[in-house]
Amino acid sequence: MKLRNMKRNSFFVVLCAVLAMIFVGCKDKRAASLVEKPVADSIVPVETVADTTVYGVCGEGTSMHSLELVTTDGDTIYYQVNVEEDAHLRGGMMVGDRLAVVGYSSGDEGMVAQGVINLTTLLGKWSSIDRNFEIQDGGALITEAKEPQVAEWKICNGLLVLRTDTFSVYELGPDSLCLENKNGIYAYKRVK
């Protein structure tokens, strides 16, 4: 009888161990299925995202740390700009230049410019070792090949969209343009 009870107890212990392993295994699979799988390309197409960029002209009240933007709607918005800490000021802020500004409202400081792209500086012909293109006013992008091709460019949420490629403006100066995306940084010089 003791042998029979020992077998029953052993069977019960083994059964409990197997059930525990199945429970733990299923729990881990269920938890793993609830975790979102990473998206191969984390850049959301700009067509599906609302553009929060504000467009306008750099006003006369602009100084080193303050931007007066006269919007295309005729409103005037004052932005705080921290040029020491903010590396997102591209192309400078010259009175009369057209600008694209991405900012946010801060309770104490008012509006804060998170990114500024000088569209006047961005316009023009750009060249690298293997690519030549012209960014024209009005959204036309002319690529030079055997036969010039016309495409579109735009700014969306502080990013530059050339055809279907999206870039951050890494650097923009009077004679240089550096664009960055997930594949690297591309440097161009201005063609006069």
Coordinates of N, CA and C in Angstrom, one line a residue:
M1 N 0.8 -1.2 0.0 CA 0.0 0.0 0.0 C 0.9 1.3 0.0
K2 N 1.9 1.2 0.7 CA 2.9 2.4 0.8 C 3.5 2.6 -0.6
L3 N 3.8 1.5 -1.3 CA 4.3 1.6 -2.7 C 3.3 2.3 -3.6
R4 N 2.1 1.9 -3.4 CA 1.0 2.4 -4.3 C 0.8 3.9 -4.0
N5 N 0.9 4.4 -2.7 CA 0.8 5.8 -2.4 C 2.0 6.6 -2.9
M6 N 3.1 6.0 -2.8 CA 4.4 6.6 -3.3 C 4.2 6.8 -4.8
K7 N 3.7 5.8 -5.6 CA 3.6 6.0 -7.0 C 2.6 7.1 -7.3
R8 N 1.5 7.1 -6.6 CA 0.4 8.1 -6.8 C 1.0 9.5 -6.5
N9 N 1.8 9.7 -5.4 CA 2.4 10.9 -5.0 C 3.4 11.3 -6.1
S10 N 4.2 10.4 -6.6 CA 5.2 10.7 -7.6 C 4.5 11.2 -8.9
F11 N 3.4 10.4 -9.2 CA 2.7 10.8 -10.4 C 2.1 12.2 -10.3
F12 N 1.6 12.5 -9.1 CA 1.0 13.8 -8.8 C 2.1 14.9 -8.9
V13 N 3.3 14.7 -8.4 CA 4.4 15.6 -8.4 C 4.8 15.9 -9.8
V14 N 5.0 14.8 -10.6 CA 5.4 14.9 -12.0 C 4.3 15.7 -12.8
L15 N 3.0 15.4 -12.6 CA 1.9 16.0 -13.2 C 1.9 17.5 -12.9
C16 N 2.1 17.9 -11.7 CA 2.2 19.3 -11.3 C 3.4 20.0 -11.9
A17 N 4.5 19.3 -12.0 CA 5.7 19.9 -12.7 C 5.4 20.1 -14.1
V18 N 4.8 19.2 -14.8 CA 4.5 19.3 -16.2 C 3.5 20.5 -16.5
L19 N 2.5 20.5 -15.6 CA 1.5 21.6 -15.8 C 2.2 23.0 -15.5
A20 N 3.0 23.0 -14.6 CA 3.7 24.3 -14.3 C 4.6 24.7 -15.5
M21 N 5.3 23.8 -16.1 CA 6.1 24.1 -17.2 C 5.2 24.6 -18.4
I22 N 4.1 23.9 -18.6 CA 3.2 24.3 -19.7 C 2.7 25.7 -19.4
F23 N 2.2 25.9 -18.2 CA 1.7 27.2 -17.8 C 2.7 28.3 -18.0
V24 N 4.0 28.1 -17.5 CA 5.0 29.1 -17.7 C 5.4 29.3 -19.2
G25 N 5.4 28.2 -19.9 CA 5.7 28.3 -21.4 C 4.6 29.1 -22.1
C26 N 3.4 28.9 -21.8 CA 2.3 29.6 -22.5 C 2.3 31.0 -22.0
K27 N 2.6 31.3 -20.8 CA 2.6 32.7 -20.3 C 3.7 33.5 -21.0
D28 N 4.8 32.9 -21.2 CA 5.9 33.6 -21.9 C 5.6 33.8 -23.4
K29 N 4.9 32.9 -24.0 CA 4.5 33.1 -25.4 C 3.4 34.1 -25.5
R30 N 2.5 34.1 -24.6 CA 1.4 35.1 -24.6 C 2.0 36.5 -24.4
A31 N 3.0 36.6 -23.4 CA 3.6 37.9 -23.2 C 4.4 38.4 -24.4
A32 N 5.1 37.4 -25.0 CA 5.9 37.8 -26.2 C 5.0 38.2 -27.3
S33 N 3.8 37.6 -27.5 CA 2.9 38.0 -28.6 C 2.3 39.4 -28.3
L34 N 2.2 39.8 -27.0 CA 1.7 41.2 -26.7 C 2.7 42.3 -27.0
V35 N 3.9 42.0 -27.1 CA 5.0 43.0 -27.3 C 5.0 43.3 -28.8
E36 N 4.9 44.5 -29.1 CA 4.9 44.9 -30.6 C 6.2 44.6 -31.2
K37 N 6.1 44.1 -32.4 CA 7.4 43.8 -33.1 C 7.9 45.1 -33.7
P38 N 9.2 45.3 -33.8 CA 9.7 46.5 -34.3 C 9.4 46.7 -35.8
V39 N 9.1 47.9 -36.2 CA 8.8 48.1 -37.6 C 10.2 48.3 -38.3
A40 N 10.3 47.7 -39.5 CA 11.5 47.7 -40.3 C 11.9 49.1 -40.6
D41 N 11.0 50.0 -40.9 CA 11.4 51.4 -41.2 C 10.5 52.2 -40.3
S42 N 11.1 52.9 -39.4 CA 10.4 53.7 -38.4 C 9.9 55.0 -38.9
I43 N 10.3 55.4 -40.1 CA 9.9 56.7 -40.6 C 8.5 56.6 -41.2
V44 N 7.5 57.3 -40.7 CA 6.2 57.3 -41.1 C 6.1 58.1 -42.4
P45 N 5.4 57.7 -43.5 CA 5.3 58.5 -44.7 C 4.7 59.8 -44.3
V46 N 5.3 60.9 -44.9 CA 4.8 62.2 -44.5 C 3.4 62.5 -45.0
E47 N 2.9 61.7 -46.0 CA 1.5 62.0 -46.5 C 0.5 61.6 -45.4
T48 N 0.9 60.8 -44.4 CA 0.0 60.4 -43.4 C 0.1 61.2 -42.1
V49 N 1.0 62.2 -42.1 CA 1.2 63.0 -40.9 C 0.8 64.4 -41.2
A50 N 0.1 65.0 -40.2 CA -0.2 66.4 -40.4 C 1.1 67.3 -40.2
D51 N 1.2 68.3 -41.0 CA 2.4 69.2 -41.0 C 2.2 70.2 -39.9
T52 N 3.0 70.3 -38.9 CA 2.9 71.3 -37.9 C 3.9 72.5 -38.1
T53 N 4.5 72.5 -39.3 CA 5.5 73.6 -39.6 C 4.7 74.9 -39.8
V54 N 5.3 76.0 -39.3 CA 4.7 77.3 -39.6 C 5.6 78.0 -40.5
Y55 N 5.0 78.6 -41.6 CA 5.8 79.2 -42.7 C 5.6 80.7 -42.6
G56 N 6.6 81.5 -42.9 CA 6.5 82.9 -42.9 C 7.8 83.6 -43.3
V57 N 7.9 84.9 -43.0 CA 9.0 85.7 -43.3 C 9.6 86.2 -42.0
C58 N 11.0 86.2 -42.0 CA 11.7 86.7 -40.8 C 11.5 88.2 -40.7
G59 N 10.9 88.6 -39.6 CA 10.6 90.0 -39.3 C 11.7 90.8 -38.8
E60 N 11.5 92.2 -38.8 CA 12.5 93.1 -38.3 C 12.8 93.0 -36.8
G61 N 11.9 92.4 -36.1 CA 12.1 92.3 -34.6 C 12.9 91.1 -34.2
T62 N 13.6 90.5 -35.2 CA 14.4 89.3 -34.9 C 15.7 89.7 -34.4
S63 N 16.2 89.0 -33.4 CA 17.5 89.2 -32.8 C 18.2 87.8 -32.6
M64 N 19.3 87.8 -31.9 CA 20.0 86.6 -31.8 C 19.2 85.5 -31.1
H65 N 18.4 85.9 -30.1 CA 17.7 84.9 -29.3 C 16.2 85.0 -29.5
S66 N 15.7 85.8 -30.4 CA 14.3 86.0 -30.6 C 14.0 86.0 -32.1
L67 N 13.0 85.3 -32.5 CA 12.6 85.3 -33.9 C 11.2 85.9 -34.0
E68 N 11.0 86.9 -34.9 CA 9.7 87.5 -35.2 C 9.4 86.9 -36.6
L69 N 8.3 86.0 -36.6 CA 7.9 85.4 -37.8 C 6.6 86.0 -38.3
V70 N 6.5 86.6 -39.4 CA 5.3 87.1 -40.0 C 4.8 85.9 -40.9
T71 N 3.7 85.3 -40.5 CA 3.3 84.1 -41.2 C 2.7 84.4 -42.5
T72 N 2.5 83.3 -43.3 CA 1.8 83.5 -44.6 C 0.4 84.0 -44.5
D73 N -0.2 83.8 -43.3 CA -1.6 84.2 -43.0 C -1.6 85.7 -42.5
G74 N -0.4 86.3 -42.3 CA -0.4 87.7 -41.9 C -0.3 87.9 -40.4
D75 N -0.3 86.8 -39.6 CA -0.1 86.8 -38.2 C 1.4 87.0 -37.9
T76 N 1.7 87.5 -36.7 CA 3.1 87.7 -36.2 C 3.2 86.8 -35.0
I77 N 4.2 85.9 -35.0 CA 4.5 85.0 -33.9 C 5.9 85.3 -33.5
Y78 N 6.1 85.4 -32.2 CA 7.5 85.6 -31.6 C 7.9 84.3 -31.0
Y79 N 9.1 83.8 -31.4 CA 9.7 82.6 -30.9 C 11.0 82.9 -30.1
Q80 N 11.2 82.2 -29.0 CA 12.5 82.2 -28.4 C 13.4 81.2 -29.1
V81 N 14.6 81.6 -29.4 CA 15.6 80.7 -30.0 C 16.9 80.7 -29.2
N82 N 17.2 79.5 -28.8 CA 18.4 79.3 -28.0 C 19.5 78.8 -28.9
V83 N 20.3 79.7 -29.5 CA 21.3 79.4 -30.5 C 22.5 78.6 -29.9
E84 N 22.8 78.7 -28.6 CA 23.9 78.0 -28.0 C 23.5 76.5 -27.9
E85 N 22.3 76.2 -27.4 CA 21.9 74.8 -27.2 C 21.1 74.2 -28.3
D86 N 20.4 75.0 -29.1 CA 19.6 74.5 -30.2 C 20.4 74.4 -31.5
A87 N 20.7 73.1 -31.9 CA 21.4 72.9 -33.1 C 20.5 72.8 -34.3
H88 N 19.3 73.2 -34.2 CA 18.3 73.1 -35.2 C 18.0 74.4 -36.0
L89 N 18.9 75.3 -35.9 CA 18.8 76.6 -36.7 C 19.6 76.4 -38.0
R90 N 19.0 76.3 -39.1 CA 19.6 75.9 -40.3 C 19.5 77.1 -41.3
G91 N 20.6 77.7 -41.8 CA 20.5 78.7 -42.8 C 20.4 80.1 -42.3
G92 N 20.4 80.3 -41.0 CA 20.4 81.7 -40.4 C 19.0 82.3 -40.4
M93 N 19.0 83.5 -39.8 CA 17.7 84.2 -39.7 C 18.0 85.6 -40.2
M94 N 17.8 85.9 -41.4 CA 18.0 87.2 -42.0 C 16.6 87.8 -42.3
V95 N 16.5 89.1 -41.9 CA 15.2 89.8 -42.1 C 14.8 89.7 -43.6
G96 N 13.6 89.3 -43.8 CA 13.0 89.2 -45.2 C 13.1 87.8 -45.8
D97 N 13.9 86.9 -45.2 CA 14.1 85.6 -45.7 C 12.8 84.7 -45.3
R98 N 12.5 83.8 -46.2 CA 11.4 82.9 -45.9 C 11.9 81.8 -45.0
L99 N 11.1 81.5 -44.0 CA 11.5 80.5 -43.0 C 10.4 79.4 -42.8
A100 N 10.8 78.2 -42.4 CA 9.9 77.2 -42.0 C 10.3 76.9 -40.5
V101 N 9.3 77.0 -39.6 CA 9.6 76.9 -38.2 C 8.7 75.8 -37.5
V102 N 9.4 75.0 -36.7 CA 8.7 74.0 -35.9 C 8.9 74.4 -34.5
G103 N 7.9 74.6 -33.7 CA 8.0 75.1 -32.4 C 7.0 74.5 -31.4
Y104 N 7.0 75.0 -30.2 CA 6.0 74.5 -29.2 C 5.8 75.7 -28.3
S105 N 4.7 75.6 -27.5 CA 4.3 76.6 -26.6 C 4.8 76.2 -25.2
S106 N 5.6 77.1 -24.6 CA 6.1 76.9 -23.2 C 5.4 77.9 -22.4
G107 N 4.9 77.5 -21.3 CA 4.1 78.4 -20.4 C 4.8 79.7 -20.1
D108 N 6.1 79.6 -19.6 CA 6.8 80.7 -19.1 C 7.5 81.5 -20.2
E109 N 8.0 80.8 -21.2 CA 8.7 81.5 -22.3 C 7.9 81.8 -23.5
G110 N 6.7 81.4 -23.6 CA 5.9 81.7 -24.8 C 6.2 80.6 -25.8
M111 N 6.3 81.0 -27.0 CA 6.6 80.1 -28.1 C 8.2 79.8 -28.2
V112 N 8.6 78.6 -28.4 CA 10.0 78.2 -28.5 C 10.2 77.6 -29.8
A113 N 11.2 78.0 -30.6 CA 11.5 77.4 -31.8 C 12.4 76.2 -31.6
Q114 N 11.8 75.1 -32.1 CA 12.5 73.8 -31.9 C 13.4 73.6 -33.1
G115 N 13.0 74.1 -34.3 CA 13.8 73.9 -35.5 C 13.4 75.0 -36.5
V116 N 14.4 75.6 -37.1 CA 14.2 76.7 -38.1 C 15.0 76.3 -39.4
I117 N 14.3 76.3 -40.5 CA 15.0 76.1 -41.8 C 14.8 77.4 -42.6
N118 N 15.9 78.0 -43.1 CA 15.8 79.2 -43.9 C 15.6 78.7 -45.4
L119 N 14.3 78.9 -45.8 CA 14.0 78.4 -47.2 C 14.6 79.2 -48.3
T120 N 14.9 80.5 -48.0 CA 15.6 81.3 -49.0 C 17.0 80.8 -49.2
T121 N 17.7 80.4 -48.2 CA 19.0 79.8 -48.3 C 19.0 78.4 -48.9
L122 N 17.9 77.7 -48.7 CA 17.8 76.3 -49.2 C 17.6 76.3 -50.7
L123 N 16.9 77.3 -51.3 CA 16.7 77.4 -52.7 C 18.0 77.5 -53.5
G124 N 18.1 76.9 -54.7 CA 19.2 77.0 -55.5 C 19.7 75.6 -56.1
K125 N 20.8 75.7 -56.8 CA 21.4 74.5 -57.3 C 22.4 73.9 -56.4
W126 N 22.4 72.6 -56.2 CA 23.3 71.9 -55.3 C 23.9 70.7 -56.1
S127 N 25.2 70.5 -55.7 CA 25.9 69.4 -56.4 C 26.8 68.6 -55.5
S128 N 26.9 67.3 -55.8 CA 27.9 66.5 -55.1 C 28.6 65.7 -56.1
I129 N 29.4 64.7 -55.7 CA 30.2 63.9 -56.7 C 29.3 63.2 -57.7
D130 N 28.2 62.7 -57.2 CA 27.3 61.9 -58.1 C 25.9 62.5 -58.3
R131 N 25.5 63.6 -57.7 CA 24.2 64.1 -57.8 C 24.2 65.6 -58.0
N132 N 23.3 66.1 -58.8 CA 23.1 67.5 -59.1 C 21.6 67.7 -59.1
F133 N 21.1 68.7 -58.4 CA 19.7 69.0 -58.4 C 19.5 70.5 -58.0
E134 N 18.3 71.0 -58.3 CA 18.0 72.4 -58.0 C 16.6 72.4 -57.3
I135 N 16.6 73.1 -56.1 CA 15.4 73.3 -55.3 C 14.9 74.7 -55.7
Q136 N 13.7 74.6 -56.4 CA 13.1 75.9 -56.8 C 12.0 76.3 -55.9
D137 N 11.7 77.6 -56.0 CA 10.6 78.2 -55.3 C 9.3 77.6 -55.8
G138 N 8.3 77.3 -54.9 CA 7.1 76.8 -55.4 C 7.0 75.3 -55.3
G139 N 8.1 74.6 -54.9 CA 8.0 73.1 -54.7 C 8.6 72.3 -55.8
A140 N 9.2 72.9 -56.8 CA 9.8 72.1 -57.9 C 11.2 71.7 -57.6
L141 N 11.5 70.4 -57.9 CA 12.8 69.9 -57.7 C 13.3 69.4 -59.1
I142 N 14.3 70.0 -59.6 CA 14.9 69.6 -60.9 C 16.1 68.8 -60.7
T143 N 16.1 67.6 -61.1 CA 17.3 66.7 -61.1 C 18.0 66.7 -62.4
E144 N 19.3 66.8 -62.4 CA 20.0 66.8 -63.7 C 20.5 65.4 -64.0
A145 N 20.1 64.9 -65.1 CA 20.6 63.7 -65.6 C 20.7 63.8 -67.1
K146 N 20.7 62.8 -67.9 CA 20.7 62.9 -69.3 C 19.6 63.8 -69.8
E147 N 18.4 63.6 -69.2 CA 17.3 64.5 -69.4 C 16.8 65.0 -68.1
P148 N 16.8 66.3 -67.9 CA 16.3 66.8 -66.6 C 14.9 66.3 -66.2
Q149 N 14.7 66.0 -64.9 CA 13.5 65.5 -64.5 C 12.9 66.4 -63.4
V150 N 11.6 66.7 -63.5 CA 11.0 67.5 -62.5 C 10.2 66.7 -61.5
A151 N 10.5 67.0 -60.2 CA 9.8 66.3 -59.1 C 9.4 67.4 -58.1
E152 N 9.0 67.0 -56.9 CA 8.5 67.9 -55.9 C 9.4 67.8 -54.7
W153 N 9.5 68.9 -53.9 CA 10.1 69.0 -52.6 C 9.2 69.7 -51.7
K154 N 9.3 69.5 -50.4 CA 8.5 70.2 -49.4 C 9.2 70.0 -48.0
I155 N 8.7 70.8 -47.1 CA 9.1 70.7 -45.7 C 7.9 70.1 -45.0
C156 N 8.1 69.1 -44.2 CA 7.0 68.5 -43.4 C 7.5 68.3 -42.0
N157 N 7.0 69.0 -41.0 CA 7.4 68.8 -39.6 C 8.9 69.0 -39.4
G158 N 9.5 70.0 -40.1 CA 10.9 70.3 -40.0 C 11.8 69.3 -40.8
L159 N 11.3 68.4 -41.6 CA 12.1 67.5 -42.4 C 11.9 67.9 -43.8
L160 N 13.0 67.7 -44.6 CA 13.0 68.0 -46.0 C 12.6 66.8 -46.8
V161 N 11.6 66.9 -47.6 CA 11.1 65.7 -48.4 C 11.5 66.0 -49.9
L162 N 12.4 65.2 -50.5 CA 12.8 65.4 -51.9 C 12.2 64.1 -52.6
R163 N 11.3 64.4 -53.4 CA 10.5 63.3 -54.1 C 9.9 62.4 -53.0
T164 N 10.4 61.2 -52.8 CA 9.8 60.3 -51.7 C 10.8 60.1 -50.6
D165 N 12.0 60.7 -50.7 CA 13.0 60.5 -49.6 C 12.9 61.7 -48.6
T166 N 13.0 61.3 -47.3 CA 12.8 62.3 -46.2 C 14.2 62.4 -45.6
F167 N 14.6 63.7 -45.3 CA 15.9 64.0 -44.7 C 15.7 65.0 -43.6
S168 N 16.6 65.0 -42.7 CA 16.7 66.1 -41.8 C 17.8 67.0 -42.4
V169 N 17.7 68.3 -42.2 CA 18.7 69.2 -42.7 C 19.8 69.3 -41.6
Y170 N 20.9 68.6 -41.8 CA 21.9 68.5 -40.9 C 22.7 69.8 -40.8
E171 N 22.9 70.4 -41.9 CA 23.7 71.7 -42.0 C 23.2 72.4 -43.2
L172 N 23.1 73.7 -43.1 CA 22.7 74.6 -44.2 C 23.4 75.9 -44.1
G173 N 24.3 76.2 -45.0 CA 25.0 77.5 -45.1 C 24.9 78.1 -46.4
P174 N 25.6 79.2 -46.6 CA 25.5 79.9 -47.9 C 26.0 79.1 -49.1
D175 N 27.0 78.2 -48.8 CA 27.6 77.4 -49.9 C 27.5 75.9 -49.6
S176 N 26.9 75.5 -48.5 CA 26.9 74.0 -48.2 C 25.6 73.6 -47.7
L177 N 25.3 72.3 -48.0 CA 24.1 71.7 -47.6 C 24.4 70.2 -47.2
C178 N 24.1 69.8 -46.0 CA 24.2 68.4 -45.6 C 22.9 67.9 -45.2
L179 N 22.5 66.8 -45.8 CA 21.2 66.1 -45.5 C 21.5 64.8 -44.8
E180 N 20.6 64.4 -43.9 CA 20.8 63.2 -43.2 C 19.5 62.3 -43.2
N181 N 19.7 61.0 -43.4 CA 18.6 60.1 -43.3 C 19.2 58.8 -42.7
K182 N 18.4 57.8 -42.6 CA 18.9 56.5 -42.0 C 20.1 55.9 -42.7
N183 N 20.4 56.3 -43.9 CA 21.5 55.7 -44.7 C 22.8 56.5 -44.5
G184 N 22.7 57.7 -43.9 CA 23.9 58.5 -43.7 C 23.7 60.0 -43.9
I185 N 24.8 60.7 -44.1 CA 24.9 62.1 -44.3 C 25.4 62.4 -45.7
Y186 N 24.7 63.2 -46.4 CA 25.0 63.6 -47.8 C 25.4 65.0 -47.9
A187 N 26.6 65.3 -48.4 CA 27.1 66.7 -48.5 C 27.0 67.2 -49.9
Y188 N 26.6 68.5 -50.0 CA 26.4 69.2 -51.3 C 27.1 70.5 -51.2
K189 N 27.5 71.0 -52.4 CA 28.0 72.4 -52.4 C 27.1 73.2 -53.4
R190 N 27.0 74.5 -53.2 CA 26.2 75.3 -54.0 C 26.8 75.5 -55.4
V191 N 26.0 75.4 -56.4 CA 26.5 75.7 -57.8 C 26.0 77.1 -58.1
K192 N 26.9 78.0 -58.5 CA 26.5 79.4 -58.9 C 26.4 79.6 -60.4

